[in-house]
Amino acid sequence: MSATPFFLDVKSKTPAGARRFKMQWTQRARHIIQFAFAAYILYMAVAHNLATEDGAVASIDALCPFGGIETLWRVQDLMNWIRAKLHLREIIVPNRLDKILRYGRFVVLAMVLYQTISTVKLWFADWDPYRTLFGLGWLFEFDLTTSWFAYAVVIVVLVSSLFIERAWCRYACPLGGIIALVGKLSFMRIRRTETGCKGCNVCETPCPVKLPVATVKTVSSDCIGCLACVQACPKHDTLDVKLAPTWLPSK
């Protein structure tokens, strides 16, 4: 008699079933980690604002001084969920414009580095939407006269993310710019086997950063590694995480 639990055995009877089961649990684990990180950030923000002694509880800057990518990511997921519930039409950015707008991350990154070096202070912290939103200053010490620009940035990020999927991460996040640059040096990337690809483009639909997965050999360094495209692909082993040295062509 097999020692494998019944539900695992059923899911794993075929290679495709085993793959789907594995991908589902990978996504669930990813979401659990994201929600846990968001909850921890909120807890620390409240504890910091309620602390009676300065420095007794670290601020959220001590947790992630360059922006909480997982936490802000969950906010954008929430905006996508709200858009779907309200049946609002998503704004689809044309491919050519999308490629141009993605350079905005590098422009913001350059500005952050220049201003930080020239002023010898964390210039980005003054209007970082993550810090403004999750620092909870707007709840405990609201001050429109000195923080109006930071609040304006948050509003722009939230509204744009309501109509354009993950607008902040795709077009303005400086951390996203760094990840894209470092990603070019990665040896592990999602690769597409052309001989097995049906050209159905199903893999591109769930991609949160709208990458052209179905037309490249190696997915670009803008990939965040969510594996949604791999999970969506109907053909086993057509999309997979493989060794992909930087000298291999991406198209």
PDB file of C-alpha atoms in Angstrom:
ATOM      1  CA  MET A   1       0.000   0.000   0.000  1.00  0.00           C
ATOM      2  CA  SER A   2       1.395   3.393  -0.982  1.00  0.00           C
ATOM      3  CA  ALA A   3       2.517   5.690   1.823  1.00  0.00           C
ATOM      4  CA  THR A   4       1.744   8.716  -0.344  1.00  0.00           C
ATOM      5  CA  PRO A   5      -1.338  10.663   0.851  1.00  0.00           C
ATOM      6  CA  PHE A   6      -4.383  10.139  -1.390  1.00  0.00           C
ATOM      7  CA  PHE A   7      -4.629  13.756  -2.563  1.00  0.00           C
ATOM      8  CA  LEU A   8      -0.939  13.827  -3.486  1.00  0.00           C
ATOM      9  CA  ASP A   9      -1.189  10.510  -5.300  1.00  0.00           C
ATOM     10  CA  VAL A  10      -4.161  11.677  -7.376  1.00  0.00           C
ATOM     11  CA  LYS A  11      -2.504  14.951  -8.307  1.00  0.00           C
ATOM     12  CA  SER A  12       0.733  13.206  -9.245  1.00  0.00           C
ATOM     13  CA  LYS A  13      -0.589  10.410 -11.471  1.00  0.00           C
ATOM     14  CA  THR A  14       0.623  12.200 -14.595  1.00  0.00           C
ATOM     15  CA  PRO A  15       3.664  14.457 -15.142  1.00  0.00           C
ATOM     16  CA  ALA A  16       1.361  17.327 -16.056  1.00  0.00           C
ATOM     17  CA  GLY A  17      -0.702  16.820 -12.902  1.00  0.00           C
ATOM     18  CA  ALA A  18       2.399  16.673 -10.733  1.00  0.00           C
ATOM     19  CA  ARG A  19       3.688  19.849 -12.345  1.00  0.00           C
ATOM     20  CA  ARG A  20       0.420  21.728 -11.803  1.00  0.00           C
ATOM     21  CA  PHE A  21       0.278  20.583  -8.198  1.00  0.00           C
ATOM     22  CA  LYS A  22       3.849  21.721  -7.597  1.00  0.00           C
ATOM     23  CA  MET A  23       3.228  25.119  -9.210  1.00  0.00           C
ATOM     24  CA  GLN A  24       0.049  25.670  -7.193  1.00  0.00           C
ATOM     25  CA  TRP A  25       1.871  25.112  -3.932  1.00  0.00           C
ATOM     26  CA  THR A  26       4.765  27.289  -5.083  1.00  0.00           C
ATOM     27  CA  GLN A  27       2.332  30.155  -5.696  1.00  0.00           C
ATOM     28  CA  ARG A  28       0.594  29.574  -2.368  1.00  0.00           C
ATOM     29  CA  ALA A  29       3.898  29.654  -0.507  1.00  0.00           C
ATOM     30  CA  ARG A  30       4.840  32.852  -2.314  1.00  0.00           C
ATOM     31  CA  HIS A  31       1.549  34.533  -1.375  1.00  0.00           C
ATOM     32  CA  ILE A  32       1.826  33.430   2.259  1.00  0.00           C
ATOM     33  CA  ILE A  33       5.301  34.957   2.493  1.00  0.00           C
ATOM     34  CA  GLN A  34       4.101  38.192   0.902  1.00  0.00           C
ATOM     35  CA  PHE A  35       1.133  38.539   3.249  1.00  0.00           C
ATOM     36  CA  ALA A  36       3.305  37.693   6.270  1.00  0.00           C
ATOM     37  CA  PHE A  37       5.811  40.370   5.278  1.00  0.00           C
ATOM     38  CA  ALA A  38       3.027  42.941   4.826  1.00  0.00           C
ATOM     39  CA  ALA A  39       1.519  42.088   8.230  1.00  0.00           C
ATOM     40  CA  TYR A  40       4.925  42.366   9.916  1.00  0.00           C
ATOM     41  CA  ILE A  41       5.580  45.767   8.321  1.00  0.00           C
ATOM     42  CA  LEU A  42       2.207  47.093   9.517  1.00  0.00           C
ATOM     43  CA  TYR A  43       2.798  45.718  13.019  1.00  0.00           C
ATOM     44  CA  MET A  44       6.216  47.390  13.264  1.00  0.00           C
ATOM     45  CA  ALA A  45       4.820  50.675  11.918  1.00  0.00           C
ATOM     46  CA  VAL A  46       2.074  50.760  14.562  1.00  0.00           C
ATOM     47  CA  ALA A  47       4.499  49.752  17.324  1.00  0.00           C
ATOM     48  CA  HIS A  48       6.953  52.470  16.269  1.00  0.00           C
ATOM     49  CA  ASN A  49       4.289  55.189  16.288  1.00  0.00           C
ATOM     50  CA  LEU A  50       2.870  54.087  19.655  1.00  0.00           C
ATOM     51  CA  ALA A  51       6.265  53.738  21.353  1.00  0.00           C
ATOM     52  CA  THR A  52       6.693  56.121  24.289  1.00  0.00           C
ATOM     53  CA  GLU A  53      10.485  56.143  24.075  1.00  0.00           C
ATOM     54  CA  ASP A  54      12.413  57.318  21.006  1.00  0.00           C
ATOM     55  CA  GLY A  55      14.360  54.531  19.377  1.00  0.00           C
ATOM     56  CA  ALA A  56      12.674  51.807  21.416  1.00  0.00           C
ATOM     57  CA  VAL A  57      11.124  50.332  18.266  1.00  0.00           C
ATOM     58  CA  ALA A  58      12.822  50.570  14.896  1.00  0.00           C
ATOM     59  CA  SER A  59      11.024  52.398  12.097  1.00  0.00           C
ATOM     60  CA  ILE A  60      10.173  50.668   8.829  1.00  0.00           C
ATOM     61  CA  ASP A  61      13.279  52.329   7.336  1.00  0.00           C
ATOM     62  CA  ALA A  62      15.378  49.933   9.382  1.00  0.00           C
ATOM     63  CA  LEU A  63      13.541  47.000   7.796  1.00  0.00           C
ATOM     64  CA  CYS A  64      13.874  48.089   4.189  1.00  0.00           C
ATOM     65  CA  PRO A  65      15.309  51.580   3.556  1.00  0.00           C
ATOM     66  CA  PHE A  66      14.867  51.355  -0.239  1.00  0.00           C
ATOM     67  CA  GLY A  67      11.206  50.396  -0.299  1.00  0.00           C
ATOM     68  CA  GLY A  68       9.280  47.293   0.739  1.00  0.00           C
ATOM     69  CA  ILE A  69       8.935  45.567  -2.602  1.00  0.00           C
ATOM     70  CA  GLU A  70       6.839  42.681  -1.300  1.00  0.00           C
ATOM     71  CA  THR A  71       4.557  44.951   0.738  1.00  0.00           C
ATOM     72  CA  LEU A  72       3.986  47.499  -2.011  1.00  0.00           C
ATOM     73  CA  TRP A  73       3.512  44.601  -4.427  1.00  0.00           C
ATOM     74  CA  ARG A  74       0.600  43.343  -2.333  1.00  0.00           C
ATOM     75  CA  VAL A  75      -0.945  46.830  -2.431  1.00  0.00           C
ATOM     76  CA  GLN A  76      -0.858  46.741  -6.230  1.00  0.00           C
ATOM     77  CA  ASP A  77      -2.406  43.259  -6.161  1.00  0.00           C
ATOM     78  CA  LEU A  78      -5.169  44.746  -4.010  1.00  0.00           C
ATOM     79  CA  MET A  79      -5.747  47.535  -6.539  1.00  0.00           C
ATOM     80  CA  ASN A  80      -6.018  44.923  -9.311  1.00  0.00           C
ATOM     81  CA  TRP A  81      -8.575  43.035  -7.221  1.00  0.00           C
ATOM     82  CA  ILE A  82     -10.601  46.226  -6.637  1.00  0.00           C
ATOM     83  CA  ARG A  83     -10.546  47.014 -10.367  1.00  0.00           C
ATOM     84  CA  ALA A  84     -11.878  43.549 -11.145  1.00  0.00           C
ATOM     85  CA  LYS A  85     -14.617  43.807  -8.510  1.00  0.00           C
ATOM     86  CA  LEU A  86     -15.697  47.228  -9.788  1.00  0.00           C
ATOM     87  CA  HIS A  87     -15.511  45.976 -13.386  1.00  0.00           C
ATOM     88  CA  LEU A  88     -13.253  48.873 -14.347  1.00  0.00           C
ATOM     89  CA  ARG A  89     -11.536  48.633 -17.694  1.00  0.00           C
ATOM     90  CA  GLU A  90      -7.797  48.034 -17.481  1.00  0.00           C
ATOM     91  CA  ILE A  91      -5.615  50.407 -19.456  1.00  0.00           C
ATOM     92  CA  ILE A  92      -3.354  48.364 -21.741  1.00  0.00           C
ATOM     93  CA  VAL A  93      -0.163  50.245 -22.509  1.00  0.00           C
ATOM     94  CA  PRO A  94       0.991  49.722 -26.131  1.00  0.00           C
ATOM     95  CA  ASN A  95       4.177  47.656 -26.417  1.00  0.00           C
ATOM     96  CA  ARG A  96       6.279  50.452 -27.877  1.00  0.00           C
ATOM     97  CA  LEU A  97       5.210  52.931 -25.180  1.00  0.00           C
ATOM     98  CA  ASP A  98       5.610  50.257 -22.511  1.00  0.00           C
ATOM     99  CA  LYS A  99       9.267  49.716 -23.482  1.00  0.00           C
ATOM    100  CA  ILE A 100       9.916  53.456 -23.249  1.00  0.00           C
ATOM    101  CA  LEU A 101       8.134  53.894 -19.914  1.00  0.00           C
ATOM    102  CA  ARG A 102      10.129  51.038 -18.361  1.00  0.00           C
ATOM    103  CA  TYR A 103      13.222  53.249 -18.569  1.00  0.00           C
ATOM    104  CA  GLY A 104      11.535  55.452 -15.970  1.00  0.00           C
ATOM    105  CA  ARG A 105      12.846  53.100 -13.261  1.00  0.00           C
ATOM    106  CA  PHE A 106      16.413  53.861 -14.284  1.00  0.00           C
ATOM    107  CA  VAL A 107      15.721  57.612 -14.438  1.00  0.00           C
ATOM    108  CA  VAL A 108      14.324  57.547 -10.901  1.00  0.00           C
ATOM    109  CA  LEU A 109      17.243  55.368  -9.741  1.00  0.00           C
ATOM    110  CA  ALA A 110      19.762  57.831 -11.211  1.00  0.00           C
ATOM    111  CA  MET A 111      17.972  60.732  -9.525  1.00  0.00           C
ATOM    112  CA  VAL A 112      17.958  58.921  -6.190  1.00  0.00           C
ATOM    113  CA  LEU A 113      21.674  58.130  -6.355  1.00  0.00           C
ATOM    114  CA  TYR A 114      22.626  61.638  -7.499  1.00  0.00           C
ATOM    115  CA  GLN A 115      20.533  63.439  -4.894  1.00  0.00           C
ATOM    116  CA  THR A 116      21.582  61.079  -2.109  1.00  0.00           C
ATOM    117  CA  ILE A 117      25.285  61.539  -2.891  1.00  0.00           C
ATOM    118  CA  SER A 118      25.050  65.315  -3.374  1.00  0.00           C
ATOM    119  CA  THR A 119      22.876  66.004  -0.310  1.00  0.00           C
ATOM    120  CA  VAL A 120      24.312  63.220   1.911  1.00  0.00           C
ATOM    121  CA  LYS A 121      20.810  62.154   2.985  1.00  0.00           C
ATOM    122  CA  LEU A 122      18.228  59.582   1.991  1.00  0.00           C
ATOM    123  CA  TRP A 123      16.540  61.911  -0.491  1.00  0.00           C
ATOM    124  CA  PHE A 124      14.228  59.168  -1.749  1.00  0.00           C
ATOM    125  CA  ALA A 125      12.816  58.599   1.740  1.00  0.00           C
ATOM    126  CA  ASP A 126      10.929  61.910   1.600  1.00  0.00           C
ATOM    127  CA  TRP A 127       8.565  60.651  -1.104  1.00  0.00           C
ATOM    128  CA  ASP A 128       8.970  56.882  -1.143  1.00  0.00           C
ATOM    129  CA  PRO A 129       5.339  55.643  -1.453  1.00  0.00           C
ATOM    130  CA  TYR A 130       6.163  52.559   0.624  1.00  0.00           C
ATOM    131  CA  ARG A 131       7.470  54.701   3.487  1.00  0.00           C
ATOM    132  CA  THR A 132       4.627  57.206   3.240  1.00  0.00           C
ATOM    133  CA  LEU A 133       1.906  54.572   3.144  1.00  0.00           C
ATOM    134  CA  PHE A 134       3.233  52.027   5.638  1.00  0.00           C
ATOM    135  CA  GLY A 135       5.018  54.435   7.960  1.00  0.00           C
ATOM    136  CA  LEU A 136       1.491  55.433   9.073  1.00  0.00           C
ATOM    137  CA  GLY A 137       2.537  59.045   9.588  1.00  0.00           C
ATOM    138  CA  TRP A 138      -0.679  60.059   7.796  1.00  0.00           C
ATOM    139  CA  LEU A 139      -2.595  58.272  10.558  1.00  0.00           C
ATOM    140  CA  PHE A 140      -0.654  59.345  13.647  1.00  0.00           C
ATOM    141  CA  GLU A 141       0.763  62.740  12.647  1.00  0.00           C
ATOM    142  CA  PHE A 142      -0.926  63.972   9.480  1.00  0.00           C
ATOM    143  CA  ASP A 143       0.770  67.122   8.164  1.00  0.00           C
ATOM    144  CA  LEU A 144      -0.322  68.277   4.736  1.00  0.00           C
ATOM    145  CA  THR A 145       1.881  71.388   4.714  1.00  0.00           C
ATOM    146  CA  THR A 146       5.181  69.498   4.817  1.00  0.00           C
ATOM    147  CA  SER A 147       4.203  66.138   3.345  1.00  0.00           C
ATOM    148  CA  TRP A 148       1.818  67.101   0.548  1.00  0.00           C
ATOM    149  CA  PHE A 149       4.175  65.923  -2.186  1.00  0.00           C
ATOM    150  CA  ALA A 150       4.655  62.523  -0.551  1.00  0.00           C
ATOM    151  CA  TYR A 151       0.887  62.108  -0.253  1.00  0.00           C
ATOM    152  CA  ALA A 152       0.465  63.175  -3.878  1.00  0.00           C
ATOM    153  CA  VAL A 153       2.955  60.478  -4.975  1.00  0.00           C
ATOM    154  CA  VAL A 154       1.030  57.814  -3.043  1.00  0.00           C
ATOM    155  CA  ILE A 155      -2.256  58.903  -4.603  1.00  0.00           C
ATOM    156  CA  VAL A 156      -0.742  58.832  -8.104  1.00  0.00           C
ATOM    157  CA  VAL A 157       0.726  55.372  -7.478  1.00  0.00           C
ATOM    158  CA  LEU A 158      -2.557  53.958  -6.143  1.00  0.00           C
ATOM    159  CA  VAL A 159      -4.738  55.484  -8.858  1.00  0.00           C
ATOM    160  CA  SER A 160      -2.394  54.478 -11.673  1.00  0.00           C
ATOM    161  CA  SER A 161      -2.137  50.944 -10.239  1.00  0.00           C
ATOM    162  CA  LEU A 162      -5.941  50.774 -10.222  1.00  0.00           C
ATOM    163  CA  PHE A 163      -6.057  51.101 -14.012  1.00  0.00           C
ATOM    164  CA  ILE A 164      -2.576  49.923 -15.108  1.00  0.00           C
ATOM    165  CA  GLU A 165      -1.423  46.652 -13.610  1.00  0.00           C
ATOM    166  CA  ARG A 166       1.529  47.250 -11.241  1.00  0.00           C
ATOM    167  CA  ALA A 167       2.285  50.654 -12.747  1.00  0.00           C
ATOM    168  CA  TRP A 168       4.740  51.630  -9.983  1.00  0.00           C
ATOM    169  CA  CYS A 169       6.850  48.476 -10.243  1.00  0.00           C
ATOM    170  CA  ARG A 170       6.886  48.543 -14.040  1.00  0.00           C
ATOM    171  CA  TYR A 171       7.653  52.207 -14.648  1.00  0.00           C
ATOM    172  CA  ALA A 172       8.985  54.072 -11.603  1.00  0.00           C
ATOM    173  CA  CYS A 173      10.356  51.838  -8.839  1.00  0.00           C
ATOM    174  CA  PRO A 174      14.130  52.422  -8.422  1.00  0.00           C
ATOM    175  CA  LEU A 175      14.493  49.060  -6.720  1.00  0.00           C
ATOM    176  CA  GLY A 176      12.913  47.519  -9.801  1.00  0.00           C
ATOM    177  CA  GLY A 177      15.628  49.231 -11.839  1.00  0.00           C
ATOM    178  CA  ILE A 178      18.328  47.668  -9.687  1.00  0.00           C
ATOM    179  CA  ILE A 179      16.714  44.224  -9.925  1.00  0.00           C
ATOM    180  CA  ALA A 180      16.526  44.539 -13.711  1.00  0.00           C
ATOM    181  CA  LEU A 181      20.222  45.442 -13.912  1.00  0.00           C
ATOM    182  CA  VAL A 182      21.330  42.683 -11.544  1.00  0.00           C
ATOM    183  CA  GLY A 183      18.999  40.244 -13.315  1.00  0.00           C
ATOM    184  CA  LYS A 184      21.081  40.607 -16.474  1.00  0.00           C
ATOM    185  CA  LEU A 185      23.888  38.818 -14.603  1.00  0.00           C
ATOM    186  CA  SER A 186      21.657  35.970 -13.405  1.00  0.00           C
ATOM    187  CA  PHE A 187      22.522  32.445 -14.528  1.00  0.00           C
ATOM    188  CA  MET A 188      19.006  31.171 -13.824  1.00  0.00           C
ATOM    189  CA  ARG A 189      16.236  32.456 -16.060  1.00  0.00           C
ATOM    190  CA  ILE A 190      12.934  31.261 -17.477  1.00  0.00           C
ATOM    191  CA  ARG A 191      13.668  29.697 -20.858  1.00  0.00           C
ATOM    192  CA  ARG A 192      11.225  28.794 -23.643  1.00  0.00           C
ATOM    193  CA  THR A 193      11.711  25.690 -25.780  1.00  0.00           C
ATOM    194  CA  GLU A 194      10.669  26.827 -29.246  1.00  0.00           C
ATOM    195  CA  THR A 195      10.040  23.328 -30.614  1.00  0.00           C
ATOM    196  CA  GLY A 196       7.440  22.639 -27.935  1.00  0.00           C
ATOM    197  CA  CYS A 197       5.737  26.052 -28.048  1.00  0.00           C
ATOM    198  CA  LYS A 198       2.269  26.114 -29.662  1.00  0.00           C
ATOM    199  CA  GLY A 199       2.287  29.916 -30.038  1.00  0.00           C
ATOM    200  CA  CYS A 200      -0.965  30.210 -28.083  1.00  0.00           C
ATOM    201  CA  ASN A 201       0.305  33.164 -25.978  1.00  0.00           C
ATOM    202  CA  VAL A 202      -1.481  31.758 -22.915  1.00  0.00           C
ATOM    203  CA  CYS A 203       1.701  32.291 -20.893  1.00  0.00           C
ATOM    204  CA  GLU A 204       1.622  36.070 -21.378  1.00  0.00           C
ATOM    205  CA  THR A 205      -1.853  36.616 -19.926  1.00  0.00           C
ATOM    206  CA  PRO A 206      -0.991  36.094 -16.223  1.00  0.00           C
ATOM    207  CA  CYS A 207       2.407  37.850 -16.385  1.00  0.00           C
ATOM    208  CA  PRO A 208       2.167  40.649 -13.768  1.00  0.00           C
ATOM    209  CA  VAL A 209       4.756  42.822 -15.517  1.00  0.00           C
ATOM    210  CA  LYS A 210       3.451  42.137 -19.034  1.00  0.00           C
ATOM    211  CA  LEU A 211       6.554  40.588 -20.590  1.00  0.00           C
ATOM    212  CA  PRO A 212       6.571  39.045 -24.111  1.00  0.00           C
ATOM    213  CA  VAL A 213       7.144  35.504 -22.881  1.00  0.00           C
ATOM    214  CA  ALA A 214       5.801  33.713 -25.971  1.00  0.00           C
ATOM    215  CA  THR A 215       8.235  35.264 -28.449  1.00  0.00           C
ATOM    216  CA  VAL A 216      11.620  35.005 -26.717  1.00  0.00           C
ATOM    217  CA  LYS A 217      14.045  32.215 -25.920  1.00  0.00           C
ATOM    218  CA  THR A 218      14.994  33.684 -22.545  1.00  0.00           C
ATOM    219  CA  VAL A 219      12.613  35.888 -20.564  1.00  0.00           C
ATOM    220  CA  SER A 220      14.093  39.341 -19.938  1.00  0.00           C
ATOM    221  CA  SER A 221      15.727  40.480 -16.710  1.00  0.00           C
ATOM    222  CA  ASP A 222      12.550  42.438 -15.890  1.00  0.00           C
ATOM    223  CA  CYS A 223      11.054  39.087 -14.849  1.00  0.00           C
ATOM    224  CA  ILE A 224      10.246  38.959 -11.120  1.00  0.00           C
ATOM    225  CA  GLY A 225      10.274  35.176 -10.946  1.00  0.00           C
ATOM    226  CA  CYS A 226       6.611  34.674  -9.992  1.00  0.00           C
ATOM    227  CA  LEU A 227       6.435  31.653 -12.368  1.00  0.00           C
ATOM    228  CA  ALA A 228       2.860  32.515 -13.391  1.00  0.00           C
ATOM    229  CA  CYS A 229       3.776  32.006 -17.045  1.00  0.00           C
ATOM    230  CA  VAL A 230       5.292  28.586 -16.333  1.00  0.00           C
ATOM    231  CA  GLN A 231       2.165  27.549 -14.483  1.00  0.00           C
ATOM    232  CA  ALA A 232      -0.114  28.772 -17.278  1.00  0.00           C
ATOM    233  CA  CYS A 233       1.742  27.058 -20.135  1.00  0.00           C
ATOM    234  CA  PRO A 234      -0.347  24.094 -21.358  1.00  0.00           C
ATOM    235  CA  LYS A 235       2.666  22.146 -22.672  1.00  0.00           C
ATOM    236  CA  HIS A 236       4.945  20.453 -20.164  1.00  0.00           C
ATOM    237  CA  ASP A 237       8.610  21.562 -20.192  1.00  0.00           C
ATOM    238  CA  THR A 238       8.062  24.302 -22.785  1.00  0.00           C
ATOM    239  CA  LEU A 239       8.656  26.983 -20.154  1.00  0.00           C
ATOM    240  CA  ASP A 240      10.978  26.229 -17.274  1.00  0.00           C
ATOM    241  CA  VAL A 241      13.634  27.786 -15.062  1.00  0.00           C
ATOM    242  CA  LYS A 242      16.958  26.796 -16.590  1.00  0.00           C
ATOM    243  CA  LEU A 243      20.600  27.739 -16.694  1.00  0.00           C
ATOM    244  CA  ALA A 244      20.782  30.825 -18.883  1.00  0.00           C
ATOM    245  CA  PRO A 245      24.215  32.502 -18.941  1.00  0.00           C
ATOM    246  CA  THR A 246      24.180  36.172 -19.900  1.00  0.00           C
ATOM    247  CA  TRP A 247      25.880  35.474 -23.243  1.00  0.00           C
ATOM    248  CA  LEU A 248      22.951  33.390 -24.487  1.00  0.00           C
ATOM    249  CA  PRO A 249      20.643  35.302 -26.874  1.00  0.00           C
ATOM    250  CA  SER A 250      17.257  36.427 -25.522  1.00  0.00           C
ATOM    251  CA  LYS A 251      15.551  36.375 -28.919  1.00  0.00           C
TER     252      LYS A 251
END
